[in-house]
mmCIF file of C-alpha atoms and ligand atoms in Angstrom:
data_model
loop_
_atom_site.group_PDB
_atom_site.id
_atom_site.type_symbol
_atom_site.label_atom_id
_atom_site.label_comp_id
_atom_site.label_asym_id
_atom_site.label_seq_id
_atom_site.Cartn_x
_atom_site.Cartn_y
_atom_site.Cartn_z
ATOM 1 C CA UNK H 1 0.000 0.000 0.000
ATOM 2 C CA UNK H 2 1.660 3.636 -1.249
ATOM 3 C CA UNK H 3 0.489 5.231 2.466
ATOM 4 C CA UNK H 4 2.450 8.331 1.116
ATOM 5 C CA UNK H 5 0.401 8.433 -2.382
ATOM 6 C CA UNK H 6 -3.198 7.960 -0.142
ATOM 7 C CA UNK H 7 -2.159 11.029 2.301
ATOM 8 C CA UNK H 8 -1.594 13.373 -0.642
ATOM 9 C CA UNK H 9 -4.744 12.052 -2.021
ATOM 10 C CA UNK H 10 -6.943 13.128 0.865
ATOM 11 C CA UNK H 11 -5.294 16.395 1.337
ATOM 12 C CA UNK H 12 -6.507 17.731 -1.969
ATOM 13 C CA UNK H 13 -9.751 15.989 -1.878
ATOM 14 C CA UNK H 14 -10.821 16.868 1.257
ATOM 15 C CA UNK H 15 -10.508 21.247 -0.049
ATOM 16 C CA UNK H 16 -14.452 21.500 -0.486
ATOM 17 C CA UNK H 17 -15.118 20.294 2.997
ATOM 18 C CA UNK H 18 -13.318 23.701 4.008
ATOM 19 C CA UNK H 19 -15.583 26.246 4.977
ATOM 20 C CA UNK H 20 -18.436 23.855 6.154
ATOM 21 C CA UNK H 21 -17.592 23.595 9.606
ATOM 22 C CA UNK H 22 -16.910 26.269 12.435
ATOM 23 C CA UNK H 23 -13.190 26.954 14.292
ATOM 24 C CA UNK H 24 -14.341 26.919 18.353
ATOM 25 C CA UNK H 25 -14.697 29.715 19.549
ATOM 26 C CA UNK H 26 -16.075 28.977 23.052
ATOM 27 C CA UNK H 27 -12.623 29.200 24.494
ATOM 28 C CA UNK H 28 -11.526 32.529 23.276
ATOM 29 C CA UNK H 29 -7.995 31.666 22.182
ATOM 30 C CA UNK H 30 -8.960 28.697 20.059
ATOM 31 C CA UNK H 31 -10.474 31.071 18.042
ATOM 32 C CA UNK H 32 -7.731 32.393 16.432
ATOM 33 C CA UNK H 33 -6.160 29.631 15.108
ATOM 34 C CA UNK H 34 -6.130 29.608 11.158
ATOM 35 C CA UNK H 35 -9.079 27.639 10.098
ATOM 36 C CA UNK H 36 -7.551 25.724 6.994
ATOM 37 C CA UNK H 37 -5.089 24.307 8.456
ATOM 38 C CA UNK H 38 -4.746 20.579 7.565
ATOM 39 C CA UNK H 39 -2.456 17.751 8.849
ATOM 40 C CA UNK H 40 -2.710 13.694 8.721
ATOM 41 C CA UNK H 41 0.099 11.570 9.604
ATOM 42 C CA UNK H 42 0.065 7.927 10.039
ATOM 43 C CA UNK H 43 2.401 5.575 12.538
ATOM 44 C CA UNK H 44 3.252 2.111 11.780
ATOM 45 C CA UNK H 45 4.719 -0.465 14.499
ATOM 46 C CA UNK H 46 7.405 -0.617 12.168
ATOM 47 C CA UNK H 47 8.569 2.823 12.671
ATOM 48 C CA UNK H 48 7.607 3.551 9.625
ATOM 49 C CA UNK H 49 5.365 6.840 9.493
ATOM 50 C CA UNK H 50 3.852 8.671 6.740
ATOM 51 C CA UNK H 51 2.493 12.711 6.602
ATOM 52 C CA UNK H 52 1.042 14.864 5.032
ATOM 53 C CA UNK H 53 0.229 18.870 4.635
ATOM 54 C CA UNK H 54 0.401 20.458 8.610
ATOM 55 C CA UNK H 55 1.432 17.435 10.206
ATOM 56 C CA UNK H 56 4.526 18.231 11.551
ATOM 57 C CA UNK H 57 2.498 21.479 13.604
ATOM 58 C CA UNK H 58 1.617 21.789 17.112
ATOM 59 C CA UNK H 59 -2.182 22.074 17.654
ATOM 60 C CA UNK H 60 -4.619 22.480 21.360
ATOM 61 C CA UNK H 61 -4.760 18.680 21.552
ATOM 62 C CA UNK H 62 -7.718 19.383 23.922
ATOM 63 C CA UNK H 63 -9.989 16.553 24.603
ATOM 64 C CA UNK H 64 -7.555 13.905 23.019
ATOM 65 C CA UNK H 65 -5.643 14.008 26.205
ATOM 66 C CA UNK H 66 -8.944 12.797 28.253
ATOM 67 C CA UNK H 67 -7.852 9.632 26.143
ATOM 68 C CA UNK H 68 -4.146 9.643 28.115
ATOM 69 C CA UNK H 69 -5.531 10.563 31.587
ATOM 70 C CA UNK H 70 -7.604 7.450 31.159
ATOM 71 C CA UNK H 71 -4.421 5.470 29.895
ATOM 72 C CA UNK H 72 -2.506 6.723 32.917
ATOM 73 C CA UNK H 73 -5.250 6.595 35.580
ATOM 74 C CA UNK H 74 -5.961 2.757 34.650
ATOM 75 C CA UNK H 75 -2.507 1.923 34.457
ATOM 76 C CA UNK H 76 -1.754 2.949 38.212
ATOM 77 C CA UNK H 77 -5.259 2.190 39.170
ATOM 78 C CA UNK H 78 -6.658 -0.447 37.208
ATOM 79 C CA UNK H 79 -10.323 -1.011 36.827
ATOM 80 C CA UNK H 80 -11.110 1.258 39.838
ATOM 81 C CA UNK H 81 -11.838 4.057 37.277
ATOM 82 C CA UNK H 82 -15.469 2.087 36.478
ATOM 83 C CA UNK H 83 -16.374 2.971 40.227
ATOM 84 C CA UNK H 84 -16.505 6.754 39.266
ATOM 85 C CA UNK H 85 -17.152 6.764 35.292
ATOM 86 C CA UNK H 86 -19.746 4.679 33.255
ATOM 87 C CA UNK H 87 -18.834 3.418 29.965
ATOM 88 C CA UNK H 88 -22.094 4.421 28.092
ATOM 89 C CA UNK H 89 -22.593 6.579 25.160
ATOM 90 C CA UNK H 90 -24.077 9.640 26.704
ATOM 91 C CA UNK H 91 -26.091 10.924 23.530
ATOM 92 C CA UNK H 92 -25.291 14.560 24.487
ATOM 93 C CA UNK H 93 -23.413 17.293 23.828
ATOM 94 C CA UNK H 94 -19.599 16.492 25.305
ATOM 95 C CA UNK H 95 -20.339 19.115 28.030
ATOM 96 C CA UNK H 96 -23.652 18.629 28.888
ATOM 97 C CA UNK H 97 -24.914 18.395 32.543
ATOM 98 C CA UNK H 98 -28.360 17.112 31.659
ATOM 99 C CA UNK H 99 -27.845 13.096 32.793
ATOM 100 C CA UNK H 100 -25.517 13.896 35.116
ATOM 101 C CA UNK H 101 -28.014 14.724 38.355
ATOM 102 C CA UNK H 102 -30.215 12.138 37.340
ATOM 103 C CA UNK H 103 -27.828 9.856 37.652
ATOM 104 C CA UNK H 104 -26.036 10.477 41.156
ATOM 105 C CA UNK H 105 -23.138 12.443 40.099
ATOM 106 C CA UNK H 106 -21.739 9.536 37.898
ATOM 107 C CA UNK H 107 -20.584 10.535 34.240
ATOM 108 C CA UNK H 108 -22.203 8.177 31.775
ATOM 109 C CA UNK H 109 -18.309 8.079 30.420
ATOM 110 C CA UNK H 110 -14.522 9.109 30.939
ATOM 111 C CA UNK H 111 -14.863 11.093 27.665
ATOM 112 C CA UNK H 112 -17.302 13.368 28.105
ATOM 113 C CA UNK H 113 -15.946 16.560 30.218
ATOM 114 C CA UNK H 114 -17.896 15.487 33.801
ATOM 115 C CA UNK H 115 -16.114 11.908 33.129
ATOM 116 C CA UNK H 116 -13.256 13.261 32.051
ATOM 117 C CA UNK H 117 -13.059 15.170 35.510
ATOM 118 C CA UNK H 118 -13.965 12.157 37.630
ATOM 119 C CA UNK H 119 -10.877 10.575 36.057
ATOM 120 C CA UNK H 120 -8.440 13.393 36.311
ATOM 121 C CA UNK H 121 -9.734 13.987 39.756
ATOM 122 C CA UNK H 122 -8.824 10.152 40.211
ATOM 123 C CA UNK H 123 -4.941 10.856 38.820
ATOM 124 C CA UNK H 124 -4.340 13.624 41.209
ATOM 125 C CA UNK H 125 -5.491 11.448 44.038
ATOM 126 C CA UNK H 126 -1.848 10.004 43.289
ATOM 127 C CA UNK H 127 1.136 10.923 45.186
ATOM 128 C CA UNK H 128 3.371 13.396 42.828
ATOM 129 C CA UNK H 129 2.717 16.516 40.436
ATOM 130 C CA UNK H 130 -0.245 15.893 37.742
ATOM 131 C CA UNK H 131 0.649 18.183 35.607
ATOM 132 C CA UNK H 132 4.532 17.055 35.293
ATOM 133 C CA UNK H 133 3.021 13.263 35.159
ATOM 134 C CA UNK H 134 0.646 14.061 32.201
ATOM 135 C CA UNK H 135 3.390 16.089 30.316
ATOM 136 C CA UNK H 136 6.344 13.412 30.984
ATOM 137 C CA UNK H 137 3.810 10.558 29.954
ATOM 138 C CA UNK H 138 2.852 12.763 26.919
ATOM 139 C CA UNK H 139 6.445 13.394 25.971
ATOM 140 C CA UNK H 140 7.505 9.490 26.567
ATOM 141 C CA UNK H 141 4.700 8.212 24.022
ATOM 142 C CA UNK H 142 5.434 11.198 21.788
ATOM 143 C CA UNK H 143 8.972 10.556 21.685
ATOM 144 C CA UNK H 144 9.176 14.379 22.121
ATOM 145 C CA UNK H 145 10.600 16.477 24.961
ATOM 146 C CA UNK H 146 9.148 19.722 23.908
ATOM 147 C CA UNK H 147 5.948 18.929 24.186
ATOM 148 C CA UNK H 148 3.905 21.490 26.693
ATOM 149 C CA UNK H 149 1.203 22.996 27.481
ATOM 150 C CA UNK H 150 0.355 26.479 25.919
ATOM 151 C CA UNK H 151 -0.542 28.911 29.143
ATOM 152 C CA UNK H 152 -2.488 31.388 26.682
ATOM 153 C CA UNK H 153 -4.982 28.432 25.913
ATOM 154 C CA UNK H 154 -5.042 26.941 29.269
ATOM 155 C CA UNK H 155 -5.600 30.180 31.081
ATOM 156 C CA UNK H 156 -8.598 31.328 28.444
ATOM 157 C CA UNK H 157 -10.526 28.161 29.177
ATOM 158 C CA UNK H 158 -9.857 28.382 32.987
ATOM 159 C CA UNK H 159 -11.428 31.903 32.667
ATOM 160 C CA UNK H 160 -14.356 30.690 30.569
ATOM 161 C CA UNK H 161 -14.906 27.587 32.633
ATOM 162 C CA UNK H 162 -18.238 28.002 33.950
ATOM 163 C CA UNK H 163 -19.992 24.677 32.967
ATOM 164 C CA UNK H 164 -17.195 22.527 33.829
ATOM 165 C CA UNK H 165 -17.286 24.241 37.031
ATOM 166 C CA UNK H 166 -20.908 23.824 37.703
ATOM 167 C CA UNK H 167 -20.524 19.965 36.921
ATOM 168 C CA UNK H 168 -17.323 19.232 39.373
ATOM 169 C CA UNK H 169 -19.231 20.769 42.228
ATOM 170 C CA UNK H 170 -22.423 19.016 40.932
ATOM 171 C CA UNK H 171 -20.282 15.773 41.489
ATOM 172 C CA UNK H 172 -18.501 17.009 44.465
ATOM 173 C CA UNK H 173 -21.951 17.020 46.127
ATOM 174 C CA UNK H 174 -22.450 13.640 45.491
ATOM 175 C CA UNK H 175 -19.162 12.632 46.725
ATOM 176 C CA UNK H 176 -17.281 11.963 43.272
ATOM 177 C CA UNK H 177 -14.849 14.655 43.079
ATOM 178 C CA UNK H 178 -12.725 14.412 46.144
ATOM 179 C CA UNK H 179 -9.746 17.496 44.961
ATOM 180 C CA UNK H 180 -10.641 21.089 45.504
ATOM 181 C CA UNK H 181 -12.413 22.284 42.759
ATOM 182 C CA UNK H 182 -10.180 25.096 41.774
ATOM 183 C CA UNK H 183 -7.338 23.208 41.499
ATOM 184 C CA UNK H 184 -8.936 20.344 39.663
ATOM 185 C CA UNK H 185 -10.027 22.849 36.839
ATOM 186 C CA UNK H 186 -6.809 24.697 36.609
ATOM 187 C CA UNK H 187 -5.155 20.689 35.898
ATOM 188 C CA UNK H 188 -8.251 20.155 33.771
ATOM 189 C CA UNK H 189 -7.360 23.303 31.543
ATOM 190 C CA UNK H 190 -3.660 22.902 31.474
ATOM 191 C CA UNK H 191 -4.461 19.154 30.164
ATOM 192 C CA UNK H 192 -6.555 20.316 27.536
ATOM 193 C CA UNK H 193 -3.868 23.294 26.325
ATOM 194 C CA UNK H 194 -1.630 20.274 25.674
ATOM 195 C CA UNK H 195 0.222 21.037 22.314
ATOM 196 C CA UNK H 196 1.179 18.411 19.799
ATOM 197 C CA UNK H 197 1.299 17.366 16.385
ATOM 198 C CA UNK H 198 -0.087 14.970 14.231
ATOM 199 C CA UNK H 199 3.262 12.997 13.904
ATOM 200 C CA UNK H 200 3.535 13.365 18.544
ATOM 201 C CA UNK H 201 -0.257 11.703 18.397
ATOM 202 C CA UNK H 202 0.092 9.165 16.143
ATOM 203 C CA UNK H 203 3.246 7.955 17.855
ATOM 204 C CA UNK H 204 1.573 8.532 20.846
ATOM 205 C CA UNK H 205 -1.822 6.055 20.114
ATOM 206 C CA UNK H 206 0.273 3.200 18.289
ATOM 207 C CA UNK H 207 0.469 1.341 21.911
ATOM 208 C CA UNK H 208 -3.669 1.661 21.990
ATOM 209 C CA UNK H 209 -3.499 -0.318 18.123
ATOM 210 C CA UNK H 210 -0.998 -2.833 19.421
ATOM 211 C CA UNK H 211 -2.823 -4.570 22.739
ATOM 212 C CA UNK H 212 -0.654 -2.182 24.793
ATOM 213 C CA UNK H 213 2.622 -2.816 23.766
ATOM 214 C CA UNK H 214 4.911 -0.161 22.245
ATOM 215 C CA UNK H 215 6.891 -1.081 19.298
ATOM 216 C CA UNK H 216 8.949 2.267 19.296
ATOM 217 C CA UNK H 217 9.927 1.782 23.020
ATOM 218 C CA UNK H 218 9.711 -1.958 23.131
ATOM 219 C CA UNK H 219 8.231 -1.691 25.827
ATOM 220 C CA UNK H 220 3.902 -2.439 27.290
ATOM 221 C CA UNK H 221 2.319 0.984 28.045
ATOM 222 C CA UNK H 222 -1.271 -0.871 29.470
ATOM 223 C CA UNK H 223 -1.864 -4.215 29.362
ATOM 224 C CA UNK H 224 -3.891 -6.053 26.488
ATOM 225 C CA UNK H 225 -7.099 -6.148 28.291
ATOM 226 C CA UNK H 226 -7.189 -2.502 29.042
ATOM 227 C CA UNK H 227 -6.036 -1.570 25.400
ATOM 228 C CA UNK H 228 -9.284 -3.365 24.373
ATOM 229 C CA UNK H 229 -11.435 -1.514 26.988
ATOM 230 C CA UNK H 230 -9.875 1.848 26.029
ATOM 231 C CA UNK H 231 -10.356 0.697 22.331
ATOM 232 C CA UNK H 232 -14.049 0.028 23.567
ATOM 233 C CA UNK H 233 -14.706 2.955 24.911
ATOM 234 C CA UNK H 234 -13.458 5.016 22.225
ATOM 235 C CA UNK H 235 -15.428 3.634 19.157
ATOM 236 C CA UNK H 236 -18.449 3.960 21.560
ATOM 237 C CA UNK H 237 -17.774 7.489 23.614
ATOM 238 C CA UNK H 238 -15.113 8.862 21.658
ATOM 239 C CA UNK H 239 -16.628 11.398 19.366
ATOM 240 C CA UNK H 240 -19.735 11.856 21.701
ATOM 241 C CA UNK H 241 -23.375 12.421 20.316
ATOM 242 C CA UNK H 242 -21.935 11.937 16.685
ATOM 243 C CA UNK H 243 -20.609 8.248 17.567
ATOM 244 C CA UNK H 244 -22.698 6.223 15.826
ATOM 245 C CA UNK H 245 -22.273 8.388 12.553
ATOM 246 C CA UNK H 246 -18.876 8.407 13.053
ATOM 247 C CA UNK H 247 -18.584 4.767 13.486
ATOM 248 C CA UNK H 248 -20.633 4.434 10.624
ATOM 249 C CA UNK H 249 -18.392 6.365 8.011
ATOM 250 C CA UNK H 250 -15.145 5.560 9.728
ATOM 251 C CA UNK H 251 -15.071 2.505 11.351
ATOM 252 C CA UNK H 252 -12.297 2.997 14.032
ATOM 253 C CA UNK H 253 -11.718 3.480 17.905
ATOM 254 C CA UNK H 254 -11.337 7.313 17.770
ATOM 255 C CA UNK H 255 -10.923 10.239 20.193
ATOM 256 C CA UNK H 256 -11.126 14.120 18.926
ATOM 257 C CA UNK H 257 -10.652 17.276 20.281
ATOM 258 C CA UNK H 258 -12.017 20.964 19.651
ATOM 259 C CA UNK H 259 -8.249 22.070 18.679
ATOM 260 C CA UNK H 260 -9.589 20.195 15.745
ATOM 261 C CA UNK H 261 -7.498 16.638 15.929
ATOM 262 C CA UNK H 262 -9.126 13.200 15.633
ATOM 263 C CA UNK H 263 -6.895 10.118 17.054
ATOM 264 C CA UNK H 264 -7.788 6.960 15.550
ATOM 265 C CA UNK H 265 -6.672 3.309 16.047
ATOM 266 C CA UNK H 266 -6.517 0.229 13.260
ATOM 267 C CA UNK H 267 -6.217 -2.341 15.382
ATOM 268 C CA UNK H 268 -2.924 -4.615 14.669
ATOM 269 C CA UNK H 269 -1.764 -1.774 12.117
ATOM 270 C CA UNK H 270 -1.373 1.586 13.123
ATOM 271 C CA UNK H 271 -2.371 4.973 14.690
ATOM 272 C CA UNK H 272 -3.571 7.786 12.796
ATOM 273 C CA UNK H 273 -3.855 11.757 13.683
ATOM 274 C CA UNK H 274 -5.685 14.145 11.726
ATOM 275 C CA UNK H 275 -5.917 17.841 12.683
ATOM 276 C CA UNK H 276 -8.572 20.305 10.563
ATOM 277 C CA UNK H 277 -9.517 23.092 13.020
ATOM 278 C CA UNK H 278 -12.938 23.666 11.592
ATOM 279 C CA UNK H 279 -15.710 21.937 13.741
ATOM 280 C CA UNK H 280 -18.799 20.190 12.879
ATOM 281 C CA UNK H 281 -22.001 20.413 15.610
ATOM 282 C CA UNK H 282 -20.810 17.730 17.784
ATOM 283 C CA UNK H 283 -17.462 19.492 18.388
ATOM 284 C CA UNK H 284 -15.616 17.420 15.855
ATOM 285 C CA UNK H 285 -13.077 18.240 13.200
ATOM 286 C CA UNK H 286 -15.432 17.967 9.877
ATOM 287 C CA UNK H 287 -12.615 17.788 7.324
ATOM 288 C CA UNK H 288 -10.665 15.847 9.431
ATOM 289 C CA UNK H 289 -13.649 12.874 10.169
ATOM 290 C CA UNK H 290 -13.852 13.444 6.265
ATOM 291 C CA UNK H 291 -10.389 12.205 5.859
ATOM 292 C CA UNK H 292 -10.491 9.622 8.371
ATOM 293 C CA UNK H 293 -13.669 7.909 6.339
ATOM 294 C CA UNK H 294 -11.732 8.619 2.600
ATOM 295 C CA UNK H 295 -8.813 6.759 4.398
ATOM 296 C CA UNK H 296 -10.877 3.946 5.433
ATOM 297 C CA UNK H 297 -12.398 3.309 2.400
ATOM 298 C CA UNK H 298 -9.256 3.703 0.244
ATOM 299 C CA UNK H 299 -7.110 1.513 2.000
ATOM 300 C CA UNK H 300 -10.004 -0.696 3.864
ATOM 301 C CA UNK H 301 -8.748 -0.525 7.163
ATOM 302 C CA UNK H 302 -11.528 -0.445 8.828
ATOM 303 C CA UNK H 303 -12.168 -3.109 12.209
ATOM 304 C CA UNK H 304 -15.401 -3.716 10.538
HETATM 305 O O1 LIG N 401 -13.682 21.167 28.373
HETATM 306 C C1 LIG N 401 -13.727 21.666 27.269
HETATM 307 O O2 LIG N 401 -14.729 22.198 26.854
HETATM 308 C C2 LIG N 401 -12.499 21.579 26.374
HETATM 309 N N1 LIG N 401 -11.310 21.872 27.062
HETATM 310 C C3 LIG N 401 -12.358 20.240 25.745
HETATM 311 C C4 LIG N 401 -13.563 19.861 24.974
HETATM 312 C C5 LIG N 401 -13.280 19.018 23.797
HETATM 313 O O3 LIG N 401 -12.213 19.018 23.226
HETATM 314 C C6 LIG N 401 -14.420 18.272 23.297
HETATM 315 N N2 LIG N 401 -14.079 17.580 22.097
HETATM 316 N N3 LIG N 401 -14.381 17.487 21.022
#
């Protein structure tokens, strides 16, 4: 397969998706990043890796890194995450409130931003800096030591926080955020300001398409059975209310952001990263679930 030839491919055919979708805007400094950009780079257990147009660029990797605060918080912890996160499709909006008193405090998944709090809540419950553990795990899987957060980003969503404030102390009343609230939104927004590339991400998901284990570090990251949970929970959570859809054109375990990025795992083959700033409804990168489904069908790589 000429992975090089596809990449170029989709970059031109993907122009007249430009335009259709919206940059976010909801945190004040995303808004500013140049809407066209486009990036897709591919990782092979091999070493092998393959990009194309923007790739090589940092972007706000935003909610992909709910995906690594999972990875982290059930490596240390194991299954004990399930005690404070469902693993349901919530069918809303990725920060929505509306399930979440009706249902005790418990966030119908780790993706969403209430489950994504109950599980960074859970990683800071561990002895040692968050923020420096997130980064060094970031910039181990990456391969890169100048990966960081970007303060600008992190300190315009800590300002503009008010919903994922409202649903920590929602859960704190019912006993399933046990940090201080403050400080458990100002890790939450630093995690989220995360910048990496397309090449950093793909590297960084390859364990997640190869039962755990790490070709580039020859080494396990999680074990096999949580790699298929993760896997799980991503093709079923991972790109929120638009899942099934998603599923439906793409057919892969993926994970995407409002910077714009999309991670998404071939099981047995390789990670891929996509980055296209301009959103669809759901809060996902339309050109960049466009490429994902033109790469699926051109080089049938689909788990289905
Ligand atoms: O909590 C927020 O709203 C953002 N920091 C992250 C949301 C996000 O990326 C949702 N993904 N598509």
């Amino acid at each position: 397969m000429d992975y090089q030839a596809v990449l170029d491919y989709i970059r031109e055919a993907v122009e007249p998706a430009f335009g259709k979708g919206r940059v976010a805007d909801y945190i004040p400094a995303l808004a500013s990043v140049p809407p066209r950009k486009f990036g897709m780079a591919i990782q092979l257990p091999d070493g092998r890796n393959f990009t194309t147009g923007d790739a090589a660029e940092p972007f706000s990797i935003q909610s992909i890194s709910k995906l690594f605060v999972l990875q982290l918080v059930m490596s240390h912890l194991g299954d004990m995450v399930w005690t404070r996160v469902g693993k349901e499709p919530s069918g809303d909006r990725f920060n929505s409130m509306i399930k979440l008193e009706m249902e005790h405090g418990v966030p119908r998944n780790p993706f969403i931003n209430p489950g994504a709090l109950a599980t960074l809540d859970l990683l800071m419950s561990l002895k040692g800096d968050t923020k420096q553990r997130l980064r060094d795990y970031l910039r181990y899987l990456s391969m890169n030591d100048t990966v960081q957060a970007d303060p600008v980003v992190a300190q315009s969503e800590f300002e503009h926080a008010h919903l994922n404030r409202a649903m920590a102390h929602l859960m704190k009343g019912y006993d399933n955020i046990h940090m201080d609230v403050d400080e458990l939104m100002e890790t939450y927004c630093h995690q989220c300001a995360m910048t990496m590339s397309c090449v950093d991400l793909a590297r960084a998901g390859l364990p997640l398409a190869m039962g755990g284990y790490s070709p580039l570090h020859e080494e396990s990251v999680i074990s096999t059975s949580q790699a298929k949970r993760i896997n799980a929970v991503m093709l079923t959570c991972g790109t929120y209310d638009s899942v099934g859809s998603f599923a439906y054109r793409v057919g892969l375990p993926a994970k995407s952001g409002v910077g714009g990025g999309i991670l998404a795992v071939v099981p047995g083959k390789m990670s891929i990263c996509v980055w296209a700033p301009e959103l669809d409804a759901f809060g996902n990168s339309y050109v960049g679930a466009a490429a994902l489904e033109m790469f699926t069908s051109l080089t049938h790589t689909s788990i289905f």
